Coordinates of C-alpha atoms in Angstrom, one line a residue:
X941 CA -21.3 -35.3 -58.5
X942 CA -21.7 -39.0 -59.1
X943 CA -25.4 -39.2 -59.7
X944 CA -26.2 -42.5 -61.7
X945 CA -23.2 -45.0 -62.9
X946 CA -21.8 -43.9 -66.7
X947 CA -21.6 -46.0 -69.0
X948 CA -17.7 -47.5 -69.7
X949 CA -18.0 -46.4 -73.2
X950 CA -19.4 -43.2 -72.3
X951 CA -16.8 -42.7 -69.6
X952 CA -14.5 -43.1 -72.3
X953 CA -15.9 -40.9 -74.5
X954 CA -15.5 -38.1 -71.8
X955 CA -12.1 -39.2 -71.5
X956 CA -11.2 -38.7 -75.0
X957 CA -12.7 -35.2 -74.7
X958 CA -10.4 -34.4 -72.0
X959 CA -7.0 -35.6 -74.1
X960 CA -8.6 -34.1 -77.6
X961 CA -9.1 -30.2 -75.5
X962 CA -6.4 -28.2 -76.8
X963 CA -6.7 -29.4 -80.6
X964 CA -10.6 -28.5 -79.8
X965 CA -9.1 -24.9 -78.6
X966 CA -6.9 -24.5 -82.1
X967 CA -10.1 -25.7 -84.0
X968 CA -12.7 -23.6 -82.2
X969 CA -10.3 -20.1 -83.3
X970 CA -9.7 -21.7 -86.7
X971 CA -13.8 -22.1 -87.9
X972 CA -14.1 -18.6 -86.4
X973 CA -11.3 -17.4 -88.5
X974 CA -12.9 -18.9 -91.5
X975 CA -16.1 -17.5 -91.0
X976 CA -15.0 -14.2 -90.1
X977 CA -12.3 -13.4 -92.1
X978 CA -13.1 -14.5 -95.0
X979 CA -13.5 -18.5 -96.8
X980 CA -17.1 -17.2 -97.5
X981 CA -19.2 -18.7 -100.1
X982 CA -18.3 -18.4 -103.7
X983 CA -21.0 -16.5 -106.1
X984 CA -21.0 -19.4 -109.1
X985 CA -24.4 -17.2 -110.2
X986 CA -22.0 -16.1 -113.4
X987 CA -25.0 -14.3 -115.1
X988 CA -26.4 -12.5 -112.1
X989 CA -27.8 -8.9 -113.0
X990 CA -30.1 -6.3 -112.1
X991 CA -32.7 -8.7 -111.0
X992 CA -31.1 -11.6 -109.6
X993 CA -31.1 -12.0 -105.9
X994 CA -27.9 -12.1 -104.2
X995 CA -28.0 -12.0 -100.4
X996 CA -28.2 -8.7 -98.3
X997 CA -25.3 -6.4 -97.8
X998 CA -25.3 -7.0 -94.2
X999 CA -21.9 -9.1 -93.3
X1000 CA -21.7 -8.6 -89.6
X1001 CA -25.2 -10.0 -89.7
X1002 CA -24.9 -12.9 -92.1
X1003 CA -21.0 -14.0 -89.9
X1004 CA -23.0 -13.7 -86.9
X1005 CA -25.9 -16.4 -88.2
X1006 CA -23.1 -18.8 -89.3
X1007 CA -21.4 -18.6 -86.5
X1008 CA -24.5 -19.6 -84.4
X1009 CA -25.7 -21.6 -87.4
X1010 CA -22.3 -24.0 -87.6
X1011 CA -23.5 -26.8 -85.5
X1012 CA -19.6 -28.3 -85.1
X1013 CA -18.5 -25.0 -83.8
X1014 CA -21.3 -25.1 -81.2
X1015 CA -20.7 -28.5 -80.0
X1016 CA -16.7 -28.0 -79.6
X1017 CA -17.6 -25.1 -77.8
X1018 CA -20.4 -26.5 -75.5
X1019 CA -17.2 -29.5 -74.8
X1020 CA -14.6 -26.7 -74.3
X1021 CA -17.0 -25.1 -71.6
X1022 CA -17.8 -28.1 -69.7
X1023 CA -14.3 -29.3 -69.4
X1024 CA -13.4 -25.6 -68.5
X1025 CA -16.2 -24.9 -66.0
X1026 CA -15.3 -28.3 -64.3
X1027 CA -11.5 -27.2 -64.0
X1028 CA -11.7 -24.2 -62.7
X1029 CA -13.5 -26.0 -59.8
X1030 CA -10.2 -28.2 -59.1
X1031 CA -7.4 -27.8 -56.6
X1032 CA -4.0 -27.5 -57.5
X1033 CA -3.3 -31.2 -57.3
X1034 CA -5.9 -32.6 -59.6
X1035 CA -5.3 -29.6 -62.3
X1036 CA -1.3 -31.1 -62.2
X1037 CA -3.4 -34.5 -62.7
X1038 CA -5.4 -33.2 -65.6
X1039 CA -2.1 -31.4 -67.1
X1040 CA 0.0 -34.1 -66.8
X1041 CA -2.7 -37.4 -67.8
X1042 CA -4.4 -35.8 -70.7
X1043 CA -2.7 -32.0 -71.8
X1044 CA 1.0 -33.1 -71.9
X1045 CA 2.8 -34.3 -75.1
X1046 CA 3.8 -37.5 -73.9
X1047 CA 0.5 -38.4 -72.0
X1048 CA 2.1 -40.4 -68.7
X1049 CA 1.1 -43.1 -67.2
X1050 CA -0.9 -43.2 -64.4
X1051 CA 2.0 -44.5 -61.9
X1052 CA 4.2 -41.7 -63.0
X1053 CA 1.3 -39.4 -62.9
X1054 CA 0.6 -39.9 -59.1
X1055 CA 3.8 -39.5 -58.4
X1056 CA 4.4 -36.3 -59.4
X1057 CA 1.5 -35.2 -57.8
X1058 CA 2.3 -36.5 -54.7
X1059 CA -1.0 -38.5 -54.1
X1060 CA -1.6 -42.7 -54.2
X1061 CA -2.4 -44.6 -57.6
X1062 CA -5.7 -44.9 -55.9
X1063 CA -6.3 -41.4 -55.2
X1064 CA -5.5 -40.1 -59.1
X1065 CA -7.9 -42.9 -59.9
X1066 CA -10.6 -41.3 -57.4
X1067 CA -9.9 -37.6 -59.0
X1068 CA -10.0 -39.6 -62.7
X1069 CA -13.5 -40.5 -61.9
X1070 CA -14.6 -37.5 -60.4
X1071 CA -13.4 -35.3 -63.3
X1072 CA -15.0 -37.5 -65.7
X1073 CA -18.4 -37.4 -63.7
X1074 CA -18.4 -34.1 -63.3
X1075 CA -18.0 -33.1 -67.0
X1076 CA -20.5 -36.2 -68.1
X1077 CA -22.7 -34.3 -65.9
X1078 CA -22.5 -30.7 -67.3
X1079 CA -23.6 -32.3 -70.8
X1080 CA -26.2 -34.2 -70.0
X1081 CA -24.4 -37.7 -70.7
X1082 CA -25.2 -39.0 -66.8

C-alpha cells in the first residue's frame, strides 16, 4: 500500500480531499441536477427559422454527453470513488477515525481522536498514513 514516499504537499492534498468529501457528495448531485433537470443552455439565436440549425431533438442523448462531457463532474466523481473504494476496505476503528478526523463538524484533534477510538496517538497516526496512501494510490498521485 505504501509503494514510493508522497510528496508532503501531495499528502496534503489527499488530506484535504478527505475533509472536502461530503461537500464533494452535495456538489456531485447538484451539477447532475443542473444538467438533468433543466439550467440548459439558452437559445440567444432570436431570428432562428426554418433554416437555422438548432441542435437535435434528442435530450436524453445530449444530458447524457454533458454529463460525460463536464470534466469537474468527472473528477469529483473519480475523488469520491477513490475515497469510497478505500473506506469500504477499513475496520470499524479506522472508519470512527476517518468520521471523526475529517467528516465531523468540529474536525477533532488528533489526541481526542485516538481516544475515542481507543487506539495510541501513534497508531491514528499509522491509520492517517495508510488512508492517505491508499487513496494517493487509487489516483495515480504515488
Amino acid at each position: 500500500m505504501q509503494g514510493t514516499e508522497l510528496k508532503g504537499a501531495t499528502f496534503k492534498y489527499i488530506e484535504s480531499e478527505l475533509y472536502a468529501y461530503p461537500d464533494y457528495q452535495r456538489e456531485i448531485r447538484q451539477i447532475r441536477d443542473e444538467i438533468i433537470h433543466g439550467q440548459g443552455e439558452v437559445d440567444e439565436n432570436i431570428g432562428a427559422g426554418k433554416n437555422s440549425y438548432r441542435s437535435p431533438g434528442q435530450p436524453t442523448e445530449i444530458r447524457a454527453t454533458k454529463l460525460e462531457a463536464n470534466k469537474r463532474l468527472r473528477r469529483l466523481e473519480e475523488i469520491s470513488n477513490a475515497i469510497e473504494r478505500v473506506y469500504e476496505q477499513l475496520d470499524d476503528t479506522q472508519k470512527n477515525l476517518v468520521h471523526l478526523r475529517y467528516w465531523s463538524k468540529r474536525g477533532a484533534n488528533w489526541e481526542y481522536v485516538a481516544d475515542e477510538c481507543f487506539v495510541s496517538r501513534r497508531t491514528a497516526f499509522n491509520y492517517r498514513r495508510e488512508i492517505v496512501y491508499a487513496i494517493a494510490h487509487l489516483l495515480g498521485e504515488n
